[in-house]
Short mmCIF file of C-alpha atoms in Angstrom, two decimals:
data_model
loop_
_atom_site.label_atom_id
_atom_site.label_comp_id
_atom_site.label_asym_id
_atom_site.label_seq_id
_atom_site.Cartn_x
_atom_site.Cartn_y
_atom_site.Cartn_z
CA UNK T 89 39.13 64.42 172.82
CA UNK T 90 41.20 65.69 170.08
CA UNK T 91 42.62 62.79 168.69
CA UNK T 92 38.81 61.11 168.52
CA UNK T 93 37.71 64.45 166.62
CA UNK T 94 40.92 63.53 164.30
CA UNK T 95 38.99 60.60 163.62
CA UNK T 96 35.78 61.87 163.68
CA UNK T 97 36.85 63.84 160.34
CA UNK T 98 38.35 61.35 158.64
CA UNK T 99 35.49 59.41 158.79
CA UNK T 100 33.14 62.07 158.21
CA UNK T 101 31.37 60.69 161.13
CA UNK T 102 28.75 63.59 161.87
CA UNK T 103 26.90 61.93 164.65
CA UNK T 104 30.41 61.45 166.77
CA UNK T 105 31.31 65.34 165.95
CA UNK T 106 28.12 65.74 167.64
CA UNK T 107 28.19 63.38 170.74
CA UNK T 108 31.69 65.00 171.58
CA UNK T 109 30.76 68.69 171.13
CA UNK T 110 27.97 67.50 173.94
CA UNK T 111 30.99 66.41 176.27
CA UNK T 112 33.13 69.16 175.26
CA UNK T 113 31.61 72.29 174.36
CA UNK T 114 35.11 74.27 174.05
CA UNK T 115 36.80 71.34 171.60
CA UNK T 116 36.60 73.25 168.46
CA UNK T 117 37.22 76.73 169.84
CA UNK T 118 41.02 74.77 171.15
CA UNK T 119 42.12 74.21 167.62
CA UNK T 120 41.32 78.68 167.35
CA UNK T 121 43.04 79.47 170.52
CA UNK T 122 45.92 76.62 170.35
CA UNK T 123 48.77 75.37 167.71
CA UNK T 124 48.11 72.42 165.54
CA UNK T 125 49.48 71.23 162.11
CA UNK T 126 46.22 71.14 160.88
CA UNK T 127 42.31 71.13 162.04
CA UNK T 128 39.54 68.67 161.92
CA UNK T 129 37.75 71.24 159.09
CA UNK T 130 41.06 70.70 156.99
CA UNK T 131 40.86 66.92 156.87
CA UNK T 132 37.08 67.10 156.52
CA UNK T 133 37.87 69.32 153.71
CA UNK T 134 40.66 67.62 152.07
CA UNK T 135 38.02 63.99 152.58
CA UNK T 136 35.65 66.00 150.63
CA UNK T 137 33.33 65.27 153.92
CA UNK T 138 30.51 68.13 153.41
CA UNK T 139 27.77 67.34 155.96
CA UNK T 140 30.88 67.05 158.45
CA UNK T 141 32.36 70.75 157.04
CA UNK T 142 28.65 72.36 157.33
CA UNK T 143 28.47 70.80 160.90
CA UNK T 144 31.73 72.41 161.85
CA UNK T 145 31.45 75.86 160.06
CA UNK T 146 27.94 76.33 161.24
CA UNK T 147 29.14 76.22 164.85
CA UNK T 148 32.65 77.51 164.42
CA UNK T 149 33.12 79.66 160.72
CA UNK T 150 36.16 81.15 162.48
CA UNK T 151 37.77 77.99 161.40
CA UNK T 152 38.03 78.54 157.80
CA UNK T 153 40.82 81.33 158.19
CA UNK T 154 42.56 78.70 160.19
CA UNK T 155 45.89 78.13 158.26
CA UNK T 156 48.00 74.58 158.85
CA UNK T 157 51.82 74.20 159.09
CA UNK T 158 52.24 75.09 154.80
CA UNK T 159 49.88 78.15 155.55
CA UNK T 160 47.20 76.28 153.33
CA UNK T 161 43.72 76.81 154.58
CA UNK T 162 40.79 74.60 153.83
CA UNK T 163 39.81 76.17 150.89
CA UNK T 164 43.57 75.50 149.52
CA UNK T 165 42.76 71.86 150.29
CA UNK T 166 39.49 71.88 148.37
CA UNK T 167 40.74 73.71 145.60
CA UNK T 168 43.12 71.06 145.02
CA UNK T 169 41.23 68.16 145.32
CA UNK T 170 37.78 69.90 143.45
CA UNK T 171 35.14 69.42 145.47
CA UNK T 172 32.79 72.09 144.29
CA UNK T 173 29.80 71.68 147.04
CA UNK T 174 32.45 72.43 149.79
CA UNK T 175 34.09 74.94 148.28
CA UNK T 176 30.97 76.67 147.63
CA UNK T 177 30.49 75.83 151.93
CA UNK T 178 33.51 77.32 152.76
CA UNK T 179 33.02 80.45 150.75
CA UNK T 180 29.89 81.35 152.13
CA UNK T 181 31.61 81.53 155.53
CA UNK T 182 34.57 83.67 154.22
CA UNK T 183 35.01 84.56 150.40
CA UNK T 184 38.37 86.53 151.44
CA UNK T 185 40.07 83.24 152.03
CA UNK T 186 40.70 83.53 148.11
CA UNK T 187 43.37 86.33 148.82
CA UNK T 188 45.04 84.22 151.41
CA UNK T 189 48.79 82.68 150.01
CA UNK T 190 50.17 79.13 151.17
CA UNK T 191 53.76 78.71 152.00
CA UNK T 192 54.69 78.56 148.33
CA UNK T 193 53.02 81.77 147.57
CA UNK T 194 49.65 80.11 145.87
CA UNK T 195 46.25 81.46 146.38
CA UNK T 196 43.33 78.33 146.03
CA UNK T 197 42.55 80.36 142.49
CA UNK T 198 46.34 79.23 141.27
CA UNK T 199 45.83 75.77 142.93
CA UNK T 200 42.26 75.24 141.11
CA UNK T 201 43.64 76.35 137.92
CA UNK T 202 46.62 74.28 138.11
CA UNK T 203 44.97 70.97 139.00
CA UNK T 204 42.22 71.83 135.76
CA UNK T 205 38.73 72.36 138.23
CA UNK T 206 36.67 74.77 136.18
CA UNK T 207 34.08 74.23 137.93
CA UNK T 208 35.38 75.00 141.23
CA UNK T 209 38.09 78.15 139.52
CA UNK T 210 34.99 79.68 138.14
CA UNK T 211 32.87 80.00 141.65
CA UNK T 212 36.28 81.27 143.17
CA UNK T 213 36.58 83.81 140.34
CA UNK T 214 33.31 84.85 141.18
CA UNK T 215 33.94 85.17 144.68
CA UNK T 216 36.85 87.47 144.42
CA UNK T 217 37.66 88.21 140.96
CA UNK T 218 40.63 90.02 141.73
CA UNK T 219 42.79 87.35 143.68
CA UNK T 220 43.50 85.82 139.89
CA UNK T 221 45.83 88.94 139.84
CA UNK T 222 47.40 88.34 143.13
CA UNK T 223 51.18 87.33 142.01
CA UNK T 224 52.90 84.19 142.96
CA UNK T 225 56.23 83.46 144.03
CA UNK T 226 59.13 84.57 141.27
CA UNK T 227 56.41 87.42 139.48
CA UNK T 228 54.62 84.30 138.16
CA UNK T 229 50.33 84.78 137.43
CA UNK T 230 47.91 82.40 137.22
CA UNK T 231 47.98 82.35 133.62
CA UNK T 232 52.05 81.44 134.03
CA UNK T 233 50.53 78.60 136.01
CA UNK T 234 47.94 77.35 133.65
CA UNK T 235 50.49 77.34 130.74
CA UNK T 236 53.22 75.51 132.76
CA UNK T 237 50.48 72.81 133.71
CA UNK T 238 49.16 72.80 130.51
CA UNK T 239 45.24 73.56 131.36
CA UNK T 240 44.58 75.40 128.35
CA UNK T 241 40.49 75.47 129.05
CA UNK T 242 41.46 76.74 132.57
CA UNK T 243 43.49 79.67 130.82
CA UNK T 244 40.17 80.44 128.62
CA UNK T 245 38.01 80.84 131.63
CA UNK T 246 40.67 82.96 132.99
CA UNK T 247 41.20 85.09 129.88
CA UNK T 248 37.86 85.47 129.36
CA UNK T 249 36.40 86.74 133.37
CA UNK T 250 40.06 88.80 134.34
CA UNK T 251 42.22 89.40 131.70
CA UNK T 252 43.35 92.25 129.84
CA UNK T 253 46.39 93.08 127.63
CA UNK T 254 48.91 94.24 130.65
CA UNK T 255 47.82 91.30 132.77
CA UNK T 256 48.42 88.94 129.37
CA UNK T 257 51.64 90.34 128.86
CA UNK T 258 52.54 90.46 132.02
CA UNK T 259 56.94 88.67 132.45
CA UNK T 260 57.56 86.44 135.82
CA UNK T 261 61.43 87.14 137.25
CA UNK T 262 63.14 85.50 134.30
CA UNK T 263 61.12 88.39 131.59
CA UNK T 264 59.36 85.47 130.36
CA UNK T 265 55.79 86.42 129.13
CA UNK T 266 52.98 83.14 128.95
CA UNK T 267 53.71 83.02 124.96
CA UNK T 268 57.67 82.18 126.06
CA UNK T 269 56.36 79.21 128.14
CA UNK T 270 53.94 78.13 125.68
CA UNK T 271 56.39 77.77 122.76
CA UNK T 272 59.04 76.42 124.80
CA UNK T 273 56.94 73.93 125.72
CA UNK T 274 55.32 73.22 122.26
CA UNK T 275 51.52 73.92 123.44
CA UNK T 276 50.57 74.56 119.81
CA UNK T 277 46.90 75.02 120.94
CA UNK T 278 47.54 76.91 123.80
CA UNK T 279 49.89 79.59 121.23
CA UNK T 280 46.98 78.93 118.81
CA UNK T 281 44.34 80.40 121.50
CA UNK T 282 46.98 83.44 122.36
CA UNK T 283 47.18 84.61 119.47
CA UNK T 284 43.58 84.23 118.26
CA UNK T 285 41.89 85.71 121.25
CA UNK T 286 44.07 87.72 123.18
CA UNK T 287 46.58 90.74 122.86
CA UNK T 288 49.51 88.80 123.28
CA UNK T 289 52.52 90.72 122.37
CA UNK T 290 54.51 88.06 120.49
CA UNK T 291 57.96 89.81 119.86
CA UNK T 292 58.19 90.71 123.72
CA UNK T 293 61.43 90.30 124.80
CA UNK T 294 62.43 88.40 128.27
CA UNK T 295 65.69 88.64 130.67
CA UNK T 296 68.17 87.20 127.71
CA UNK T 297 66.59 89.17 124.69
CA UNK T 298 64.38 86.32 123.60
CA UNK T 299 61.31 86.47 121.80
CA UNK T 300 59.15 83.62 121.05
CA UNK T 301 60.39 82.97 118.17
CA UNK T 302 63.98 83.21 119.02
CA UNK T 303 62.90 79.63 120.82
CA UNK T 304 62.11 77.81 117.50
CA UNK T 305 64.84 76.78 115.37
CA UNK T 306 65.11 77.97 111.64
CA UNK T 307 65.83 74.21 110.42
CA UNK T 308 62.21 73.30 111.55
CA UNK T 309 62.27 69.52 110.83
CA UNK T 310 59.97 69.36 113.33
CA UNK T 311 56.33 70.04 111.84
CA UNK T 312 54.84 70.97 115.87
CA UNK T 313 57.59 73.99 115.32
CA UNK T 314 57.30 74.51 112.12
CA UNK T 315 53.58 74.74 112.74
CA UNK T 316 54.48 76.95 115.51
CA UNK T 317 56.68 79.76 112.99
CA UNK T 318 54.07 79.94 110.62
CA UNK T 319 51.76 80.89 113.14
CA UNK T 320 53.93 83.12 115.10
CA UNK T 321 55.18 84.37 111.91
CA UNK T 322 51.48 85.15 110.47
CA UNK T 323 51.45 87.63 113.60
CA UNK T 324 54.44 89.44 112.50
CA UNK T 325 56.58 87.91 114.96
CA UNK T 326 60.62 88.48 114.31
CA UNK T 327 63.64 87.24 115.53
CA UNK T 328 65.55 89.20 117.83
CA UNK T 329 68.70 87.34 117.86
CA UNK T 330 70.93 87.80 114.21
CA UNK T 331 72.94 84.55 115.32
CA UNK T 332 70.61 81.34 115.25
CA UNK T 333 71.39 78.75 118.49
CA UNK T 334 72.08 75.57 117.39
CA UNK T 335 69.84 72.92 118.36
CA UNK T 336 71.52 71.89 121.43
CA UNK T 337 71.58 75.38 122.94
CA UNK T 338 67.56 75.70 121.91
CA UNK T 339 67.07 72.83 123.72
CA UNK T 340 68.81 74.08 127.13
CA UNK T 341 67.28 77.56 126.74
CA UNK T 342 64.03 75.95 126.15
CA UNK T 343 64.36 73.64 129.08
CA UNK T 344 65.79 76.35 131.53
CA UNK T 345 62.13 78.71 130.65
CA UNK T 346 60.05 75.60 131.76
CA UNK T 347 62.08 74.66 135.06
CA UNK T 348 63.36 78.17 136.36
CA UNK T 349 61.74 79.21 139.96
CA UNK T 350 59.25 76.47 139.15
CA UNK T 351 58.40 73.33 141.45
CA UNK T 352 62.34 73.62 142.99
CA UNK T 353 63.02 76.61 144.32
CA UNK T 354 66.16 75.77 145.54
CA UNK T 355 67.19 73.41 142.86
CA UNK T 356 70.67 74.24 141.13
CA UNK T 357 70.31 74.51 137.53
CA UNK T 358 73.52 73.81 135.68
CA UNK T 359 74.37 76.72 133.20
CA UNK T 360 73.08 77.41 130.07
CA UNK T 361 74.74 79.16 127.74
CA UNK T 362 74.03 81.91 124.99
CA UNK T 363 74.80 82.50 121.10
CA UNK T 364 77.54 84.57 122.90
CA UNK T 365 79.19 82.23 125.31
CA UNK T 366 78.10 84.00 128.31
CA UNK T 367 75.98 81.88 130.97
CA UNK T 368 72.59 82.00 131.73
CA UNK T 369 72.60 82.79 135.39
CA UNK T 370 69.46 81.84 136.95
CA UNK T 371 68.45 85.02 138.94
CA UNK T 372 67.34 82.34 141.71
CA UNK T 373 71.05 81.73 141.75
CA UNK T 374 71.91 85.40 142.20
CA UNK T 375 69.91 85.95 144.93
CA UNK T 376 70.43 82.70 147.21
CA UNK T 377 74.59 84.08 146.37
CA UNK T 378 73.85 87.11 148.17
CA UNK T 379 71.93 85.41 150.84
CA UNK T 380 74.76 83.55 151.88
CA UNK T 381 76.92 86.01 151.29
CA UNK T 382 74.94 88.32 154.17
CA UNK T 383 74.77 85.67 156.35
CA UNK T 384 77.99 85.14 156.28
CA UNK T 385 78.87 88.59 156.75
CA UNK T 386 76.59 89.16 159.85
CA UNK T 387 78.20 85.99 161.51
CA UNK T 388 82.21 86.72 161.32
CA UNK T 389 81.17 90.67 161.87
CA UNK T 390 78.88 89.91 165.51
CA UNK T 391 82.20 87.39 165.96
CA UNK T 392 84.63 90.19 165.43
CA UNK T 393 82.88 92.66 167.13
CA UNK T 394 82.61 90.69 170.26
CA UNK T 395 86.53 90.26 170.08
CA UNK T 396 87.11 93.99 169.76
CA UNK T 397 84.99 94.74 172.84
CA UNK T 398 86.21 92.09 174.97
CA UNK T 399 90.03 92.98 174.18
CA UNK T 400 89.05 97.05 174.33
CA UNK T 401 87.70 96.64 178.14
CA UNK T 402 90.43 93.96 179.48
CA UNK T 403 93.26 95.13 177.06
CA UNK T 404 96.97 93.06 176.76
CA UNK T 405 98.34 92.66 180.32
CA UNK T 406 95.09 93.76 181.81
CA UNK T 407 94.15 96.63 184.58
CA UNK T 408 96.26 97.77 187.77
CA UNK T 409 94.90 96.08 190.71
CA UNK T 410 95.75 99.05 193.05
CA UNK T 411 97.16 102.60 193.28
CA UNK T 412 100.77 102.63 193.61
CA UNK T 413 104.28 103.67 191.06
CA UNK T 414 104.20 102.95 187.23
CA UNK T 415 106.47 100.46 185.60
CA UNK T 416 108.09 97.00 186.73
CA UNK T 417 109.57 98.48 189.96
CA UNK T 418 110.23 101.55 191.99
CA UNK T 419 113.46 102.41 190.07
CA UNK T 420 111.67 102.10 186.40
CA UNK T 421 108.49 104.31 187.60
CA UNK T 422 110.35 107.45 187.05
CA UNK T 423 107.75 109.21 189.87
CA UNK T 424 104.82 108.45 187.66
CA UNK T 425 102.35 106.74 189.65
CA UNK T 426 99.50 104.30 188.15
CA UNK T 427 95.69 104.42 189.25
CA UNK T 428 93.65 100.82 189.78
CA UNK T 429 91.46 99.98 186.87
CA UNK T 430 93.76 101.54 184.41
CA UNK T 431 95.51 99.60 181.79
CA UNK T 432 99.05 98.35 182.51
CA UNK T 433 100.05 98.32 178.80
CA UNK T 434 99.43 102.04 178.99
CA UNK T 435 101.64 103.09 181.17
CA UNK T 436 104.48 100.80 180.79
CA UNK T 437 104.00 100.56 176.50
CA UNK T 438 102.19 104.70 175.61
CA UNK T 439 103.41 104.11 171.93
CA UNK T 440 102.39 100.18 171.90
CA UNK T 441 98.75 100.85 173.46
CA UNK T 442 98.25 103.46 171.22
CA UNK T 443 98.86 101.62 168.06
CA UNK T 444 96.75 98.75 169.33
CA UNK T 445 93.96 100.93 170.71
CA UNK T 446 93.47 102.37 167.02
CA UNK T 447 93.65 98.97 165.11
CA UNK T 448 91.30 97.21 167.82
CA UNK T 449 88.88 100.55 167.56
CA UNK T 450 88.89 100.70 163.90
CA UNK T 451 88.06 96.46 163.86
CA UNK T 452 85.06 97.05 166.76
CA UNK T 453 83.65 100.08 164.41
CA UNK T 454 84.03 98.15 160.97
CA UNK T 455 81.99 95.25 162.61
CA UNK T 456 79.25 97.48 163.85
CA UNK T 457 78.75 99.18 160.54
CA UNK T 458 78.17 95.64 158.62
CA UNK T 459 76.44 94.85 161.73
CA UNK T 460 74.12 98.16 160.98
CA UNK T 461 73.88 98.12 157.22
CA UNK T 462 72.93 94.52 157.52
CA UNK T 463 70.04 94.69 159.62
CA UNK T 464 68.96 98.29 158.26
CA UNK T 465 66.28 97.24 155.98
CA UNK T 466 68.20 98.67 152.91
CA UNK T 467 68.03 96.98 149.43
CA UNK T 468 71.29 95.48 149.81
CA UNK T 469 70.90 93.26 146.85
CA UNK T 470 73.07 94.21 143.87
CA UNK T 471 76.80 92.76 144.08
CA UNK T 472 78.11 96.20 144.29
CA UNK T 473 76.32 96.65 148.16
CA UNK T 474 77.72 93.30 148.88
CA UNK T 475 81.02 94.41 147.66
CA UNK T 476 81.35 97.04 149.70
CA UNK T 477 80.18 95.13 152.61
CA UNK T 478 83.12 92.72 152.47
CA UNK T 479 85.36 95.18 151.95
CA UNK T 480 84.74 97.33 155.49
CA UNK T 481 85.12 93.54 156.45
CA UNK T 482 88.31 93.28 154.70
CA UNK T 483 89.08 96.06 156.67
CA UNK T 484 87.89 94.79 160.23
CA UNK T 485 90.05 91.72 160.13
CA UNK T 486 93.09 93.46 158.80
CA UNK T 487 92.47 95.58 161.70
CA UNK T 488 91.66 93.27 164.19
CA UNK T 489 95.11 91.24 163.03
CA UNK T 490 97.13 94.55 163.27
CA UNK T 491 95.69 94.89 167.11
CA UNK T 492 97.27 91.08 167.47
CA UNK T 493 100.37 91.94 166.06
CA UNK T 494 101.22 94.83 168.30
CA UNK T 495 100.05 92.79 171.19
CA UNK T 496 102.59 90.10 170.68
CA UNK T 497 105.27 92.78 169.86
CA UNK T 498 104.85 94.37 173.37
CA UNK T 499 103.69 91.48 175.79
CA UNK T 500 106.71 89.44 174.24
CA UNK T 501 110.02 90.24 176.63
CA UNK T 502 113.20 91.80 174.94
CA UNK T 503 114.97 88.81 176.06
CA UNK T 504 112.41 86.09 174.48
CA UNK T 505 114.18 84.11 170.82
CA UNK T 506 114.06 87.23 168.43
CA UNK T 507 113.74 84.29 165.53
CA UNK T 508 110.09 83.54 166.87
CA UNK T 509 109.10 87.02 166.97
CA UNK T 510 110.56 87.59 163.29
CA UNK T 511 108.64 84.58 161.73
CA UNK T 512 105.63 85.13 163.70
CA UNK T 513 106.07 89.69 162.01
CA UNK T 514 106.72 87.87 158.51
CA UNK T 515 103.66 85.82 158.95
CA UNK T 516 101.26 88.19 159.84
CA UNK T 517 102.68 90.90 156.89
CA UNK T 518 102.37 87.87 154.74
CA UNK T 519 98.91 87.48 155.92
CA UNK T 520 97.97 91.38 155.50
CA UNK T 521 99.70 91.29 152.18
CA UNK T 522 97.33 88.47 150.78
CA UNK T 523 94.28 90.55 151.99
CA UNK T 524 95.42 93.58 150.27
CA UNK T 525 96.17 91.70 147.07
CA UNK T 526 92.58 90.00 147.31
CA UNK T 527 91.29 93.50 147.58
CA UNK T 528 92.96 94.91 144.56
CA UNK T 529 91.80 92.05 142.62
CA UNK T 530 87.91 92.88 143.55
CA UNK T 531 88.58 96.29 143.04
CA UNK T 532 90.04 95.58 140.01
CA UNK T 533 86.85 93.23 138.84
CA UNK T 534 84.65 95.85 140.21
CA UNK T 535 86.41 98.44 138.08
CA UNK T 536 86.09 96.81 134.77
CA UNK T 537 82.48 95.73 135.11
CA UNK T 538 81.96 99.40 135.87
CA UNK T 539 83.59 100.83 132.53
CA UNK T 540 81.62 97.97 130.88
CA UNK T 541 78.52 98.96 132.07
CA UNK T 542 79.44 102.56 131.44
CA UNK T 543 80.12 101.72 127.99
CA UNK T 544 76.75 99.75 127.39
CA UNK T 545 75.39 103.03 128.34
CA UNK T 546 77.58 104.81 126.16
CA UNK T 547 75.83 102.72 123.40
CA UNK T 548 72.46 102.73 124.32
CA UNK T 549 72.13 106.74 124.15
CA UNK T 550 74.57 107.03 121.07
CA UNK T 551 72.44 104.21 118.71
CA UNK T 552 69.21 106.23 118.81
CA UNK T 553 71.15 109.17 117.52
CA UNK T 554 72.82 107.93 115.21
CA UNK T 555 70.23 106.53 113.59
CA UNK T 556 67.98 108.97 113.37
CA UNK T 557 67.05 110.49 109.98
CA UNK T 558 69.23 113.39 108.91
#
């Protein structure tokens, strides 16, 4: 019955919706109650199908909030292909469906104003004014969205029903404002329109210290940028940079504003680089870094934690099966007696359980707390928190190779080839040693970025003074 309702909607075949709802009274309320990539009101929707999509939301409006495997509802589907008489349909039954995001963060407002449908943008606006605000993915708005896709009339209507100067103004993750996007993508009458009929802020800075016309260059051979200075420059626009790019690096900044966190998400950029030599980092970059990074850490951490705990309750040489005299026989007991469940390495090695109880405790703890801070919910996103983090792991595996070490040393017999108990000691100091130089080369790293930052700061709160009017 399903599969003939499939084809019911593609068709648009009323009359069969009908006959089958007759036989099945229940059929649509199975596509509320179970799991499937999509409903028959989504490809009625998407065909464009509105006698079909009044039949269906008539009977069943709890449909319309149903969402398909990319979260995209029917409205999403509509918005992109513009059909304005079922959009109108579908908003009757629930306007709120505006608000709702698909799996790449997009509202049916972005989609509509992406794809150009004025028509159909302006009865969402209408609808719900206030999901043209809602943010996409990366701190993008719709009006990011209209300049990347070019719709300059779609950006009007936007301008001119929810705009104001904050919302205008407003930077996506990379600091970039809609007048960045616009000149690095030579929209002259898109920059034209910003400037005429908005509060754009044209020397607004983004993430690198770029304003708009930072993205021009000065040898404008080009008449669409020259075009583009003497209009940014009518507006008092300046240069924040001192050092002109060349036209090489102009062209890789440029390219990077128009392609970051746009389209491919997961796409590796290759690096820019600015008047200063340092790299453009895509922040993208940063944060799929630490992602790993955590991931990482949670996965050797649960490993080494289940190590410690397994080699904490059935230690080296495992538990006395009974109750009888300590040691290897009745003359090496020395009247000390050992109790079942206790640990033989204990009584016949104090000094060697000892050392190994601390290293294998101190591993089992140092896994827990990466363990904890991991799953805690905290902000664990600047390099320094991830620093930390791998050095209590640092610590853990040091640990848990010291516990190894001491386990060898005392489960290996006095009379066993001293050689392979030497290499085996050099190997594992080796080993340590490496880790301890690794650390002091982070710490090292971490040190100097510190003072650097420190010194920035230094700067920062000296400059003002300095210049201020004796």
């Amino acid at each position: 019955m399903e599969r003939k309702l499939y084809d019911a909607a593609v068709q648009g075949n009323k009359i069969l919706l009908l006959d089958l709802l007759r036989e099945d009274a229940l059929l649509l309320d199975r596509f509320i109650t179970g799991r499937y990539p999509e409903t028959p009101l989504h490809v009625a929707s998407m065909l464009g199908h509105l006698e079909f999509v009044n039949e269906i939301v008539a009977r069943k409006p709890e449909l319309a909030k149903e969402l398909d495997s990319h979260n995209s509802s029917a409205l999403h589907l509509v918005s992109a292909k513009g059909y304005l008489k079922v959009a109108k349909s579908l908003l009757e039954v629930d306007p709120d469906m505006c608000l709702v995001c698909d799996i790449d963060g997009r509202n049916p407002l972005h989609i509509a104003a992406m794809k150009g449908h004025l028509g159909l943008l302006r009865e969402l606006v209408d609808a719900r004014p206030w999901a043209a605000r809602v943010l996409m993915e990366q701190g993008e708005t719709i009006l990011h969205a209209c300049v990347r896709c070019n719709q300059l009339e779609a950006l009007k209507l936007l301008v001119e029903r929810v705009s104001d100067h904050d919302f205008v103004n407003c930077k996506n993750g990379d600091g970039n404002t809609i007048m960045h996007l616009a000149v690095a993508a030579k929209q002259t009458e898109t920059i034209n329109f910003l400037i005429s009929s908005t509060t754009i802020d044209v020397n607004c800075k983004n993430e690198y210290g770029f304003t708009a016309l930072d993205l021009l260059s000065q040898n404008q051979r080009d008449m669409k940028e020259k075009e583009i200075a003497e209009s940014l420059e009518r507006m008092e626009a300046i240069r924040a940079k001192d050092k002109l790019l060349s036209i090489p690096q102009l062209k890789a900044i440029r390219s990077k504003i128009l392609l970051s966190a746009w389209d491919q998400p997961n796409a590796i950029l290759k690096p820019k680089k600015r008047k200063d030599g340092k790299r453009l980092v895509n922040s993208n970059r940063n944060v799929d870094w630490l992602e790993r990074k955590r991931n990482i850490l949670m996965l050797v951490a649960s490993l080494l934690a289940a190590m410690a705990f397994q080699a904490g309750v059935n230690p080296p040489s495992g538990v006395w099966q009974d109750n009888g005299p300590s040691g290897f026989s009745l003359t090496e007991s020395n009247g000390k007696n050992h109790t079942a469940g206790y640990s033989v390495l204990a009584d016949n090695h104090p000094r060697g359980y000892t050392n190994f109880l601390i290293f294998n405790t101190t591993g089992f703890l140092a896994s827990l707390s990466i363990i904890l801070l991991l799953i805690s919910g905290l902000p664990l996103r600047r390099r320094f928190f991830m620093w930390i983090l791998m050095v209590i792991m640092w610590v853990a595996v040091t640990a848990m190779a010291l516990a190894y070490l001491v386990s060898i040393a005392v489960l290996t017999p006095a009379h066993s080839d001293s050689s392979l108990i030497t290499i085996l000691g050099i190997a594992m100091f080796v080993w340590i040693g490496l880790m301890l130089i690794l650390l002091l080369g982070h710490t090292i790293r971490i040190i100097i970025r510190l003072i650097k930052y420190l010194r920035k700061l230094v700067i920062r709160l000296v400059k003002p003074i300095s210049t201020r009017p004796t």
